[in-house]
Coordinates of N, CA, C and O in Angstrom, one line a residue:
X1 N 257.5 -33.0 121.0 CA 256.2 -32.6 121.7 C 255.3 -33.4 120.8 O 255.3 -33.6 119.2
X2 N 254.3 -34.1 121.1 CA 253.4 -35.3 120.4 C 252.2 -35.4 121.2 O 252.5 -35.5 122.4
X3 N 251.2 -35.3 120.3 CA 250.0 -36.2 121.0 C 249.4 -37.6 120.9 O 248.3 -37.8 121.1
X4 N 250.4 -38.0 120.2 CA 250.1 -39.5 119.9 C 251.5 -40.5 120.3 O 252.0 -41.0 119.3
X5 N 251.8 -40.4 121.6 CA 252.9 -41.2 121.9 C 252.4 -42.7 121.6 O 251.5 -43.1 121.9
X6 N 253.5 -43.5 121.2 CA 253.4 -44.8 121.4 C 253.4 -45.7 122.5 O 253.7 -45.0 123.8
X7 N 252.5 -46.8 122.8 CA 252.7 -47.5 123.8 C 254.0 -47.6 124.7 O 254.2 -47.8 125.8
X8 N 254.8 -47.9 123.9 CA 256.3 -48.5 124.1 C 256.9 -47.1 124.5 O 257.7 -47.2 125.5
X9 N 256.5 -45.9 124.1 CA 257.2 -44.6 124.9 C 256.7 -44.5 126.1 O 257.3 -44.0 127.0
X10 N 255.3 -44.6 126.1 CA 254.5 -44.4 127.5 C 255.3 -45.4 128.7 O 255.6 -44.9 129.6
X11 N 255.7 -46.2 128.0 CA 256.0 -47.4 129.0 C 257.3 -47.2 129.3 O 257.9 -47.6 130.4
X12 N 258.3 -46.8 128.5 CA 259.5 -46.2 128.8 C 259.5 -45.3 129.9 O 260.5 -45.3 130.8
X13 N 259.0 -44.4 129.7 CA 258.7 -43.3 130.7 C 258.4 -43.7 132.2 O 258.9 -43.6 133.2
X14 N 257.5 -44.2 131.9 CA 256.9 -45.0 133.5 C 257.7 -46.1 134.1 O 258.0 -45.8 135.2
X15 N 258.3 -46.7 133.3 CA 259.4 -47.8 133.9 C 260.5 -47.1 134.2 O 261.0 -47.1 135.3
X16 N 260.9 -46.0 133.5 CA 262.1 -45.2 134.2 C 261.7 -44.4 135.4 O 262.7 -44.5 135.9
X17 N 260.9 -43.7 135.4 CA 260.4 -43.6 136.9 C 260.1 -44.3 137.8 O 260.2 -44.1 138.8
X18 N 259.3 -45.2 137.6 CA 259.5 -46.5 138.4 C 260.8 -47.0 139.0 O 261.1 -46.9 140.4
X19 N 261.5 -47.0 138.3 CA 262.9 -47.8 138.5 C 263.6 -46.3 139.3 O 264.5 -46.6 140.5
X20 N 263.7 -45.3 139.2 CA 264.1 -44.2 139.7 C 263.3 -43.9 141.5 O 264.2 -44.0 142.0
X21 N 262.1 -43.5 141.6 CA 261.6 -44.1 142.4 C 261.9 -45.1 143.4 O 262.1 -45.3 144.6
X22 N 262.1 -46.4 142.7 CA 262.5 -47.6 143.7 C 263.9 -47.5 144.0 O 264.2 -47.8 145.3
X23 N 264.8 -46.7 143.5 CA 266.1 -46.7 144.0 C 266.1 -45.5 144.9 O 266.9 -45.5 145.9
X24 N 265.3 -44.5 145.0 CA 265.3 -43.3 146.2 C 264.4 -44.1 147.2 O 264.9 -43.6 148.1
X25 N 263.1 -44.6 147.2 CA 262.6 -44.5 148.4 C 262.1 -46.0 148.6 O 261.4 -46.5 149.5
X26 N 262.8 -47.0 147.9 CA 262.4 -48.7 147.9 C 261.3 -49.0 147.0 O 260.3 -48.2 146.7
X27 N 260.7 -50.3 147.0 CA 259.7 -50.8 146.1 C 258.4 -50.0 146.6 O 258.2 -50.0 148.0
X28 N 257.4 -49.7 145.6 CA 256.1 -49.4 146.0 C 255.3 -50.5 146.3 O 254.5 -50.1 147.3
X29 N 255.4 -51.6 146.2 CA 254.5 -52.5 146.7 C 253.0 -52.5 145.6 O 252.2 -53.2 145.9
X30 N 253.4 -51.7 144.5 CA 252.1 -51.5 143.7 C 251.0 -52.8 143.4 O 251.6 -53.5 142.8
X31 N 249.7 -52.6 143.7 CA 248.9 -53.7 143.4 C 247.5 -53.1 142.9 O 247.1 -52.4 143.6
X32 N 247.0 -53.6 141.9 CA 245.7 -53.2 141.6 C 244.7 -53.6 142.6 O 244.9 -54.4 143.4
X33 N 243.7 -52.9 142.5 CA 242.6 -53.2 143.5 C 241.3 -52.6 142.8 O 241.0 -51.4 142.3
X34 N 240.3 -53.6 142.6 CA 239.2 -53.3 142.2 C 238.0 -53.8 143.1 O 237.9 -54.9 143.6
X35 N 236.6 -53.0 143.3 CA 235.7 -53.8 144.2 C 234.2 -53.4 143.0 O 234.1 -52.1 142.5
X36 N 233.8 -54.5 142.5 CA 232.9 -54.5 141.5 C 231.4 -54.8 142.1 O 231.0 -55.3 142.9
X37 N 230.4 -54.0 141.7 CA 229.1 -54.2 141.9 C 228.1 -54.5 140.9 O 228.3 -53.9 139.8
X38 N 227.5 -55.9 140.7 CA 226.7 -56.4 140.0 C 225.2 -56.5 140.3 O 225.0 -56.8 141.4
X39 N 224.4 -56.3 139.2 CA 223.0 -56.5 139.4 C 222.4 -58.3 139.6 O 223.8 -58.8 139.2
X40 N 221.6 -58.4 139.6 CA 221.0 -59.8 139.7 C 221.4 -60.5 138.6 O 221.4 -61.8 138.4
X41 N 221.2 -59.7 137.5 CA 221.8 -60.5 136.2 C 223.3 -60.4 135.9 O 223.6 -61.3 134.8
X42 N 223.8 -59.9 136.6 CA 225.7 -60.3 136.5 C 226.1 -58.9 135.8 O 227.1 -58.9 135.3
X43 N 225.2 -58.0 135.7 CA 225.6 -56.8 134.9 C 226.5 -55.6 135.6 O 225.6 -55.5 136.7
X44 N 227.6 -55.4 135.1 CA 228.3 -54.3 136.1 C 227.5 -53.1 136.1 O 227.2 -52.5 135.0
X45 N 227.2 -52.6 137.5 CA 226.5 -51.5 137.6 C 227.3 -50.4 138.5 O 226.5 -49.7 138.5
X46 N 228.4 -50.8 138.9 CA 229.3 -50.0 139.6 C 230.6 -50.2 140.0 O 230.7 -51.5 139.5
X47 N 231.3 -49.7 140.6 CA 232.8 -50.1 140.6 C 233.7 -49.3 141.1 O 233.3 -47.9 141.1
X48 N 234.7 -49.4 141.9 CA 235.7 -48.6 142.3 C 237.2 -49.4 141.8 O 237.2 -50.5 142.0
X49 N 238.1 -48.4 141.3 CA 239.2 -49.0 141.0 C 240.6 -48.1 141.3 O 240.4 -46.9 141.2
X50 N 241.5 -48.7 141.6 CA 242.8 -48.0 141.9 C 243.8 -48.9 142.2 O 243.7 -49.8 141.6
X51 N 244.7 -48.5 143.3 CA 245.8 -49.4 143.4 C 246.2 -49.1 145.0 O 246.2 -48.0 145.5
X52 N 247.2 -49.9 145.5 CA 247.7 -49.8 146.8 C 249.3 -49.6 146.2 O 249.9 -50.5 145.6
X53 N 250.1 -48.7 146.9 CA 251.4 -48.5 146.6 C 251.9 -47.8 148.0 O 251.2 -46.9 148.6
X54 N 253.1 -48.0 148.5 CA 253.6 -47.3 149.4 C 252.9 -47.2 150.8 O 253.1 -45.9 151.3
X55 N 252.1 -48.0 151.1 CA 251.4 -48.0 152.3 C 250.2 -47.1 152.2 O 249.5 -46.8 153.0
X56 N 249.7 -46.5 150.8 CA 248.4 -45.9 150.6 C 247.3 -46.8 149.5 O 248.1 -47.3 148.7
X57 N 246.4 -46.4 149.8 CA 245.1 -46.6 148.8 C 245.2 -45.5 147.9 O 244.6 -44.5 148.6
X58 N 245.1 -45.7 146.8 CA 244.6 -44.6 145.4 C 243.4 -44.9 145.0 O 243.6 -45.9 144.2
X59 N 242.1 -44.3 145.3 CA 241.0 -44.3 144.5 C 241.3 -43.8 143.1 O 240.7 -42.4 143.5
X60 N 241.3 -44.4 142.4 CA 241.5 -43.8 140.7 C 239.9 -43.4 140.2 O 239.7 -42.3 139.8
X61 N 239.0 -44.4 140.5 CA 237.7 -44.1 139.6 C 236.9 -45.1 140.8 O 236.9 -45.7 141.3
X62 N 235.7 -43.9 140.7 CA 234.4 -44.8 141.7 C 233.1 -44.1 140.5 O 233.1 -43.2 140.5
X63 N 232.4 -45.5 140.1 CA 231.4 -45.1 139.4 C 230.1 -45.8 139.9 O 230.3 -47.1 140.2
X64 N 229.0 -45.2 139.8 CA 227.5 -46.2 139.8 C 226.9 -45.6 138.7 O 226.7 -44.3 138.5
X65 N 226.0 -46.9 138.1 CA 225.1 -46.2 137.3 C 223.9 -45.7 138.0 O 223.5 -45.6 139.1
X66 N 223.3 -44.7 137.0 CA 222.5 -44.0 137.8 C 221.4 -44.8 138.4 O 220.8 -44.4 139.4
X67 N 220.8 -45.9 138.2 CA 220.1 -46.8 139.0 C 220.5 -46.9 140.3 O 220.0 -47.6 141.1
X68 N 221.8 -47.3 140.5 CA 222.5 -47.1 141.9 C 222.6 -46.3 142.7 O 223.1 -46.1 144.0
X69 N 222.7 -45.1 142.4 CA 223.0 -43.9 143.0 C 222.2 -43.4 144.2 O 220.7 -43.9 144.2
X70 N 222.3 -42.8 145.2 CA 221.4 -42.8 146.4 C 221.1 -43.8 147.5 O 220.2 -43.6 148.3
X71 N 221.7 -45.0 147.1 CA 221.8 -46.1 147.6 C 222.6 -46.8 149.0 O 222.2 -47.7 149.2
X72 N 223.7 -45.8 148.9 CA 224.6 -46.1 150.0 C 225.6 -47.1 149.3 O 226.5 -47.5 150.1
X73 N 225.6 -47.2 148.1 CA 226.7 -48.2 147.3 C 228.3 -47.5 147.4 O 228.8 -48.3 147.5
X74 N 228.1 -46.1 147.3 CA 229.4 -45.8 147.2 C 230.1 -45.9 148.7 O 231.2 -46.3 148.6
X75 N 229.4 -45.6 149.5 CA 230.3 -45.9 150.9 C 230.5 -47.3 151.1 O 231.4 -47.8 151.9
X76 N 229.8 -48.2 150.5 CA 229.9 -49.9 150.4 C 231.0 -49.9 149.8 O 232.3 -50.6 150.0
X77 N 231.5 -49.5 148.6 CA 232.6 -49.7 147.6 C 233.7 -49.2 148.4 O 235.0 -49.8 148.5
X78 N 233.8 -47.8 149.0 CA 234.9 -47.3 149.7 C 235.3 -48.3 151.0 O 236.5 -48.5 151.1
X79 N 234.3 -49.0 151.6 CA 234.6 -49.4 153.1 C 235.1 -50.9 152.5 O 236.2 -51.3 153.2
X80 N 234.5 -51.3 151.3 CA 235.5 -53.0 151.1 C 236.9 -52.4 150.4 O 237.7 -52.9 150.9
X81 N 237.3 -51.5 149.4 CA 238.4 -51.2 149.3 C 239.2 -50.5 150.4 O 240.6 -51.1 150.7
X82 N 238.8 -49.9 151.5 CA 239.5 -49.7 152.7 C 240.1 -51.0 153.6 O 241.2 -51.0 154.0
X83 N 239.1 -51.8 153.6 CA 239.8 -52.9 154.5 C 240.3 -53.7 153.6 O 241.4 -54.2 154.4
X84 N 240.7 -54.2 152.0 CA 241.2 -54.6 151.4 C 242.7 -53.9 151.8 O 244.0 -54.4 151.8
X85 N 242.6 -52.5 151.8 CA 243.8 -51.9 151.6 C 244.5 -52.1 153.4 O 245.8 -52.1 153.3
X86 N 243.7 -52.1 154.3 CA 244.3 -52.3 155.4 C 244.9 -53.6 155.3 O 246.0 -53.8 156.2
X87 N 244.3 -54.8 154.9 CA 244.7 -56.1 154.8 C 246.2 -56.1 154.1 O 247.2 -57.1 154.4
X88 N 246.2 -55.1 153.5 CA 247.6 -55.2 152.5 C 248.4 -53.9 153.5 O 249.8 -53.9 152.6
X89 N 248.5 -53.7 154.4 CA 249.3 -52.9 155.2 C 249.3 -51.7 154.9 O 250.0 -50.7 155.3
X90 N 248.0 -51.2 154.5 CA 247.8 -49.3 154.1 C 247.8 -48.8 155.5 O 246.9 -49.1 156.3
X91 N 247.9 -47.7 155.5 CA 248.2 -46.7 156.6 C 247.1 -45.3 156.3 O 246.6 -44.7 157.0
X92 N 246.7 -45.5 154.7 CA 246.0 -44.4 154.5 C 245.6 -44.2 153.1 O 245.9 -45.3 152.6
X93 N 244.5 -43.2 152.7 CA 243.5 -43.6 151.3 C 243.8 -42.2 151.1 O 243.4 -41.5 152.0
X94 N 243.7 -42.1 149.5 CA 243.4 -40.6 148.8 C 242.7 -40.9 147.7 O 242.8 -41.9 147.1
X95 N 241.7 -39.8 147.4 CA 240.9 -39.9 146.2 C 241.0 -38.3 145.7 O 241.3 -37.5 146.6
X96 N 240.5 -38.3 144.6 CA 240.1 -36.6 144.2 C 238.8 -36.7 143.1 O 238.5 -37.8 142.6
X97 N 238.3 -35.4 143.4 CA 237.0 -35.0 142.7 C 236.6 -34.1 142.2 O 237.2 -32.7 143.0
X98 N 236.1 -33.3 141.5 CA 235.3 -32.3 140.8 C 233.8 -32.2 141.0 O 233.2 -31.1 140.7
X99 N 233.4 -33.2 141.7 CA 232.0 -33.6 141.5 C 231.1 -33.0 143.0 O 232.1 -33.9 144.2
X100 N 230.6 -32.1 143.6 CA 230.1 -31.7 144.3 C 229.2 -32.7 145.1 O 229.7 -32.8 146.4
X101 N 228.6 -33.7 144.4 CA 227.9 -34.6 145.3 C 228.7 -35.7 145.7 O 228.9 -36.2 147.1
X102 N 229.9 -36.1 144.8 CA 230.6 -37.0 145.3 C 232.1 -36.5 146.2 O 232.1 -37.4 147.5
X103 N 232.1 -35.4 146.5 CA 232.7 -34.6 147.4 C 232.1 -34.8 148.9 O 233.0 -35.3 149.8
X104 N 230.7 -34.5 148.6 CA 230.0 -34.8 150.1 C 229.9 -36.4 150.4 O 230.1 -36.8 151.7
X105 N 230.0 -37.1 149.5 CA 230.0 -38.7 149.6 C 231.3 -39.1 150.5 O 231.5 -39.8 151.1
X106 N 232.1 -38.7 149.9 CA 233.5 -38.8 150.7 C 233.9 -38.4 151.9 O 234.4 -38.9 152.6
X107 N 233.5 -37.3 152.2 CA 233.4 -36.7 153.6 C 232.8 -37.2 154.7 O 233.2 -37.1 155.6
X108 N 231.5 -37.9 154.0 CA 230.9 -38.7 155.1 C 231.4 -39.9 155.4 O 231.3 -40.3 156.4
X109 N 232.2 -40.4 154.2 CA 232.8 -41.6 154.7 C 234.3 -41.2 155.5 O 235.3 -42.2 155.7
X110 N 234.4 -40.0 155.8 CA 235.7 -39.8 156.4 C 236.7 -39.2 155.9 O 237.7 -39.1 156.6
X111 N 236.6 -38.8 154.7 CA 237.9 -38.4 154.1 C 237.9 -36.6 154.4 O 236.8 -36.1 154.4
X112 N 239.1 -36.4 154.4 CA 238.9 -34.7 154.8 C 240.1 -34.1 153.3 O 240.8 -34.7 152.9
X113 N 239.3 -33.1 153.0 CA 240.6 -32.4 152.0 C 241.8 -32.2 152.4 O 242.0 -31.8 153.6
X114 N 242.8 -32.2 151.7 CA 244.2 -31.7 151.9 C 244.8 -30.9 150.5 O 246.1 -30.3 150.9
X115 N 243.6 -30.4 149.5 CA 244.4 -29.5 148.5 C 243.3 -29.6 147.5 O 242.0 -30.2 147.6
X116 N 243.2 -28.4 146.6 CA 242.3 -28.0 146.0 C 242.9 -27.1 144.6 O 244.0 -26.5 144.7
X117 N 242.2 -27.4 143.6 CA 242.7 -27.0 142.2 C 241.5 -26.1 142.0 O 240.5 -27.0 141.2
X118 N 241.4 -24.8 141.9 CA 240.1 -24.1 141.0 C 239.9 -24.3 139.8 O 241.2 -24.4 139.3
X119 N 238.8 -24.1 139.3 CA 238.7 -24.0 137.9 C 239.2 -25.5 137.1 O 239.9 -25.2 135.9
X120 N 239.0 -26.4 137.6 CA 239.5 -27.7 137.1 C 238.5 -28.8 137.3 O 238.4 -29.6 138.2
X121 N 237.5 -29.0 136.4 CA 237.4 -28.0 135.1 C 236.7 -26.5 135.2 O 236.3 -26.5 136.5
X122 N 236.8 -25.6 134.4 CA 236.1 -24.3 134.4 C 235.1 -24.9 135.3 O 234.2 -25.2 134.9
X123 N 234.8 -23.7 136.2 CA 233.9 -23.7 137.1 C 233.7 -24.4 138.5 O 232.7 -24.4 139.2
X124 N 234.5 -25.6 138.3 CA 234.4 -26.5 139.4 C 235.9 -26.4 140.0 O 236.9 -25.7 139.5
X125 N 236.0 -27.0 141.4 CA 237.3 -27.1 142.1 C 237.2 -28.7 142.3 O 236.7 -29.3 142.5
X126 N 238.7 -29.4 142.0 CA 239.1 -30.5 141.7 C 239.6 -30.5 143.3 O 240.7 -29.8 143.5
X127 N 239.1 -31.3 144.3 CA 239.5 -31.5 145.4 C 240.3 -32.8 145.8 O 239.5 -33.7 145.2
X128 N 241.4 -32.8 146.5 CA 241.9 -34.0 146.9 C 241.6 -34.1 148.2 O 241.8 -33.2 149.1
X129 N 241.4 -35.7 148.7 CA 241.0 -35.9 149.7 C 241.9 -37.1 150.7 O 242.3 -38.1 149.6
X130 N 242.0 -37.1 151.7 CA 242.7 -38.6 152.3 C 241.9 -38.5 153.6 O 241.2 -37.8 154.2
X131 N 242.5 -40.0 154.0 CA 241.9 -40.6 155.1 C 242.8 -41.7 155.8 O 243.4 -42.4 155.2
X132 N 242.9 -41.7 157.0 CA 243.9 -42.6 157.7 C 242.9 -43.7 158.1 O 241.8 -43.7 158.4
X133 N 243.7 -44.6 157.6 CA 243.1 -46.2 157.9 C 243.9 -46.7 158.9 O 243.1 -47.8 159.4

């Protein structure tokens, strides 16, 4: 047990699992995906990152600077990522959040809950959502 694994140890675990999964269900076709939001000065003020694999878009992070919130940018970022995922042949997308405002945003964008972890973190519920593309 360690709280400080080396990058090589983590890579060995990840590579081993990837090799097993590929032999079990075929290649994932994993590709990174990012949608960046910049202001007039070129400063990054928001964005979405994740990846596509096995016909799904996974949205790992969606962040907006406080100055950009409430202006519809989250929906635009999601739509751009979904369009690219469709172009890559994806049939679904998924995301998770424990933020109640983000949860409503994702639901307005057509995402529906498929699972939840109460008290993750304490006092919140982490909700997992999916959307057919």
